[in-house]
PDB file of C-alpha atoms in Angstrom:
ATOM      1  CA  VAL A   1      83.277 133.683 105.941  1.00 65.00           C
ATOM      2  CA  LEU A   2      83.708 135.940 102.926  1.00 67.00           C
ATOM      3  CA  HIS A   3      81.659 138.647 104.579  1.00 70.00           C
ATOM      4  CA  LEU A   4      83.663 138.387 107.794  1.00 77.00           C
ATOM      5  CA  VAL A   5      87.201 138.530 106.436  1.00 77.00           C
ATOM      6  CA  GLY A   6      86.709 140.291 103.116  1.00 75.00           C
ATOM      7  CA  GLU A   7      86.900 139.154  99.535  1.00 72.00           C
ATOM      8  CA  ASN A   8      90.554 140.104  99.145  1.00 75.00           C
ATOM      9  CA  ARG A   9      91.623 137.978 102.148  1.00 81.00           C
ATOM     10  CA  LEU A  10      90.110 134.644 101.178  1.00 81.00           C
ATOM     11  CA  LEU A  11      91.248 132.522  98.246  1.00 81.00           C
ATOM     12  CA  PHE A  12      89.205 129.576  96.996  1.00 80.00           C
ATOM     13  CA  LEU A  13      91.163 126.929  95.120  1.00 78.00           C
ATOM     14  CA  LYS A  14      89.948 123.969  93.107  1.00 75.00           C
ATOM     15  CA  SER A  15      92.195 120.929  93.322  1.00 73.00           C
ATOM     16  CA  GLU A  16      91.970 120.376  89.563  1.00 73.00           C
ATOM     17  CA  ASP A  17      93.529 123.809  88.991  1.00 75.00           C
ATOM     18  CA  MET A  18      96.632 122.579  90.809  1.00 74.00           C
ATOM     19  CA  LYS A  19      97.123 119.444  88.686  1.00 73.00           C
ATOM     20  CA  ALA A  20     100.026 119.643  86.276  1.00 69.00           C
ATOM     21  CA  SER A  21      98.220 117.335  83.864  1.00 71.00           C
ATOM     22  CA  ASN A  22      95.626 119.973  82.960  1.00 75.00           C
ATOM     23  CA  GLY A  23      98.142 122.659  81.970  1.00 78.00           C
ATOM     24  CA  LYS A  24      96.889 125.225  84.504  1.00 78.00           C
ATOM     25  CA  VAL A  25      99.917 125.292  86.819  1.00 82.00           C
ATOM     26  CA  PRO A  26     101.422 128.533  85.399  1.00 85.00           C
ATOM     27  CA  GLN A  27      98.117 130.400  85.808  1.00 86.00           C
ATOM     28  CA  PHE A  28      97.608 128.864  89.247  1.00 86.00           C
ATOM     29  CA  LEU A  29     101.062 129.945  90.466  1.00 88.00           C
ATOM     30  CA  LEU A  30     100.570 133.447  89.074  1.00 89.00           C
ATOM     31  CA  HIS A  31      97.180 133.717  90.809  1.00 87.00           C
ATOM     32  CA  LEU A  32      98.670 132.427  94.078  1.00 88.00           C
ATOM     33  CA  SER A  33     101.599 134.820  93.801  1.00 91.00           C
ATOM     34  CA  LYS A  34      99.338 137.825  93.251  1.00 91.00           C
ATOM     35  CA  PHE A  35      97.055 136.832  96.129  1.00 90.00           C
ATOM     36  CA  THR A  36      99.830 136.173  98.662  1.00 90.00           C
ATOM     37  CA  GLY A  37     102.175 138.932  97.535  1.00 92.00           C
ATOM     38  CA  LEU A  38     104.997 136.404  97.312  1.00 92.00           C
ATOM     39  CA  PRO A  39     107.333 136.525  94.320  1.00 93.00           C
ATOM     40  CA  LEU A  40     106.537 134.029  91.585  1.00 90.00           C
ATOM     41  CA  ALA A  41     110.191 132.966  91.546  1.00 90.00           C
ATOM     42  CA  GLY A  42     109.845 131.767  95.145  1.00 89.00           C
ATOM     43  CA  PHE A  43     107.537 128.893  94.246  1.00 87.00           C
ATOM     44  CA  ASN A  44     109.192 125.549  93.629  1.00 83.00           C
ATOM     45  CA  GLU A  45     108.262 124.785  90.020  1.00 79.00           C
ATOM     46  CA  THR A  46     109.621 121.247  90.222  1.00 78.00           C
ATOM     47  CA  MET A  47     107.206 120.518  93.048  1.00 76.00           C
ATOM     48  CA  ALA A  48     104.355 122.383  91.340  1.00 78.00           C
ATOM     49  CA  TYR A  49     104.549 120.077  88.342  1.00 76.00           C
ATOM     50  CA  GLN A  50     104.553 116.887  90.427  1.00 74.00           C
ATOM     51  CA  GLN A  51     101.589 115.036  91.849  1.00 68.00           C
ATOM     52  CA  THR A  52     102.057 114.803  95.600  1.00 64.00           C
ATOM     53  CA  ASN A  53      98.758 113.605  97.009  1.00 63.00           C
ATOM     54  CA  CYS A  54      97.727 110.307  95.506  1.00 67.00           C
ATOM     55  CA  ASN A  55      95.961 107.448  97.203  1.00 60.00           C
ATOM     56  CA  ALA A  56      98.039 106.322 100.208  1.00 57.00           C
ATOM     57  CA  GLN A  57     100.877 108.767  99.500  1.00 58.00           C
ATOM     58  CA  LYS A  58     100.022 111.993 101.272  1.00 57.00           C
ATOM     59  CA  GLY A  59     101.938 115.218 101.676  1.00 55.00           C
ATOM     60  CA  PHE A  60     104.492 117.143  99.666  1.00 55.00           C
ATOM     61  CA  ARG A  61     107.412 114.874 100.617  1.00 60.00           C
ATOM     62  CA  ASN A  62     105.874 111.893  98.785  1.00 60.00           C
ATOM     63  CA  ILE A  63     106.040 112.313  95.013  1.00 64.00           C
ATOM     64  CA  CYS A  64     103.634 109.928  93.334  1.00 67.00           C
ATOM     65  CA  SER A  65     105.154 107.286  91.135  1.00 62.00           C
ATOM     66  CA  GLU A  66     104.306 106.901  87.466  1.00 59.00           C
ATOM     67  CA  SER A  67     102.351 103.688  88.008  1.00 56.00           C
ATOM     68  CA  PRO A  68      98.668 103.795  86.983  1.00 54.00           C
ATOM     69  CA  ALA A  69      97.578 102.866  90.516  1.00 52.00           C
ATOM     70  CA  SER A  70      99.580 105.749  91.959  1.00 53.00           C
ATOM     71  CA  GLN A  71      98.320 108.288  89.437  1.00 54.00           C
ATOM     72  CA  SER A  72      94.721 107.166  89.792  1.00 57.00           C
ATOM     73  CA  SER A  73      92.278 109.000  91.976  1.00 60.00           C
ATOM     74  CA  GLY A  74      90.648 105.656  92.731  1.00 66.00           C
ATOM     75  CA  TYR A  75      91.058 103.515  95.788  1.00 68.00           C
ATOM     76  CA  ALA A  76      92.232  99.943  96.272  1.00 71.00           C
ATOM     77  CA  ILE A  77      88.700  98.737  97.005  1.00 77.00           C
ATOM     78  CA  THR A  78      87.695  99.747  93.454  1.00 79.00           C
ATOM     79  CA  ASN A  79      90.889  98.313  91.944  1.00 79.00           C
ATOM     80  CA  PHE A  80      91.966 101.951  91.400  1.00 72.00           C
ATOM     81  CA  ARG A  81      89.240 102.620  88.867  1.00 76.00           C
ATOM     82  CA  PRO A  82      88.135 106.243  88.512  1.00 75.00           C
ATOM     83  CA  MET A  83      84.686 107.366  89.581  1.00 79.00           C
ATOM     84  CA  LEU A  84      81.971 106.563  87.056  1.00 84.00           C
ATOM     85  CA  GLU A  85      80.642 109.603  85.196  1.00 85.00           C
ATOM     86  CA  GLU A  86      77.123 108.581  86.212  1.00 90.00           C
ATOM     87  CA  THR A  87      78.146 108.711  89.875  1.00 89.00           C
ATOM     88  CA  ARG A  88      79.794 112.102  89.429  1.00 86.00           C
ATOM     89  CA  ARG A  89      76.613 113.425  87.769  1.00 90.00           C
ATOM     90  CA  LEU A  90      74.483 112.168  90.676  1.00 93.00           C
ATOM     91  CA  ILE A  91      76.772 113.974  93.109  1.00 91.00           C
ATOM     92  CA  TYR A  92      76.481 117.166  91.061  1.00 90.00           C
ATOM     93  CA  ILE A  93      72.699 116.853  91.000  1.00 93.00           C
ATOM     94  CA  GLN A  94      72.662 116.337  94.773  1.00 94.00           C
ATOM     95  CA  PHE A  95      74.727 119.502  95.287  1.00 92.00           C
ATOM     96  CA  SER A  96      73.310 121.650  92.472  1.00 92.00           C
ATOM     97  CA  GLU A  97      71.951 124.280  94.872  1.00 93.00           C
ATOM     98  CA  GLU A  98      75.321 124.552  96.592  1.00 92.00           C
ATOM     99  CA  CYS A  99      76.985 124.931  93.188  1.00 91.00           C
ATOM    100  CA  LYS A 100      74.725 127.895  92.459  1.00 93.00           C
ATOM    101  CA  ILE A 101      75.575 129.482  95.816  1.00 91.00           C
ATOM    102  CA  TRP A 102      79.314 128.940  95.248  1.00 87.00           C
ATOM    103  CA  ALA A 103      79.041 130.596  91.839  1.00 90.00           C
ATOM    104  CA  GLU A 104      76.912 133.543  92.981  1.00 89.00           C
ATOM    105  CA  GLU A 105      78.542 134.310  96.315  1.00 84.00           C
ATOM    106  CA  PHE A 106      82.142 133.185  95.859  1.00 82.00           C
ATOM    107  CA  GLY A 107      82.744 133.138  92.109  1.00 82.00           C
ATOM    108  CA  ILE A 108      83.581 129.418  92.203  1.00 84.00           C
ATOM    109  CA  ILE A 109      82.412 128.019  88.890  1.00 85.00           C
ATOM    110  CA  TYR A 110      82.011 124.276  88.393  1.00 84.00           C
ATOM    111  CA  ASP A 111      80.420 124.141  84.958  1.00 87.00           C
ATOM    112  CA  ALA A 112      79.541 120.438  85.133  1.00 87.00           C
ATOM    113  CA  CYS A 113      77.875 120.917  88.504  1.00 88.00           C
ATOM    114  CA  LEU A 114      75.962 123.992  87.373  1.00 90.00           C
ATOM    115  CA  ARG A 115      74.729 122.160  84.247  1.00 90.00           C
ATOM    116  CA  ALA A 116      73.875 118.870  85.994  1.00 87.00           C
ATOM    117  CA  VAL A 117      70.175 119.698  86.377  1.00 85.00           C
ATOM    118  CA  ASP A 118      69.695 121.145  82.880  1.00 76.00           C
TER     119      ASP A 118
END
């Protein structure tokens, strides 16, 4: 895709870069503003600092509540527990070659995925 449309016309985003809890929202909005050419002031900061896609609540109209179940990335079947680190590592190992391709061809760096086979 990158070769077809050009590097300056395709933006790759990691969901964790859009989470207010990691402190990256200002950098994310600045990056998005520069890429789209839209003014930074046009982005709704209130919405940017909210979590809007959690478990059964999907879409920007549904702000997630403060309850642990709502804020969790887990599902009801797991009693809203987060993914085990061992499971995440196995997934990274499974996709280690893809991680290398993403890094080399698209500049998408997932450190944990790239280091999973070390």
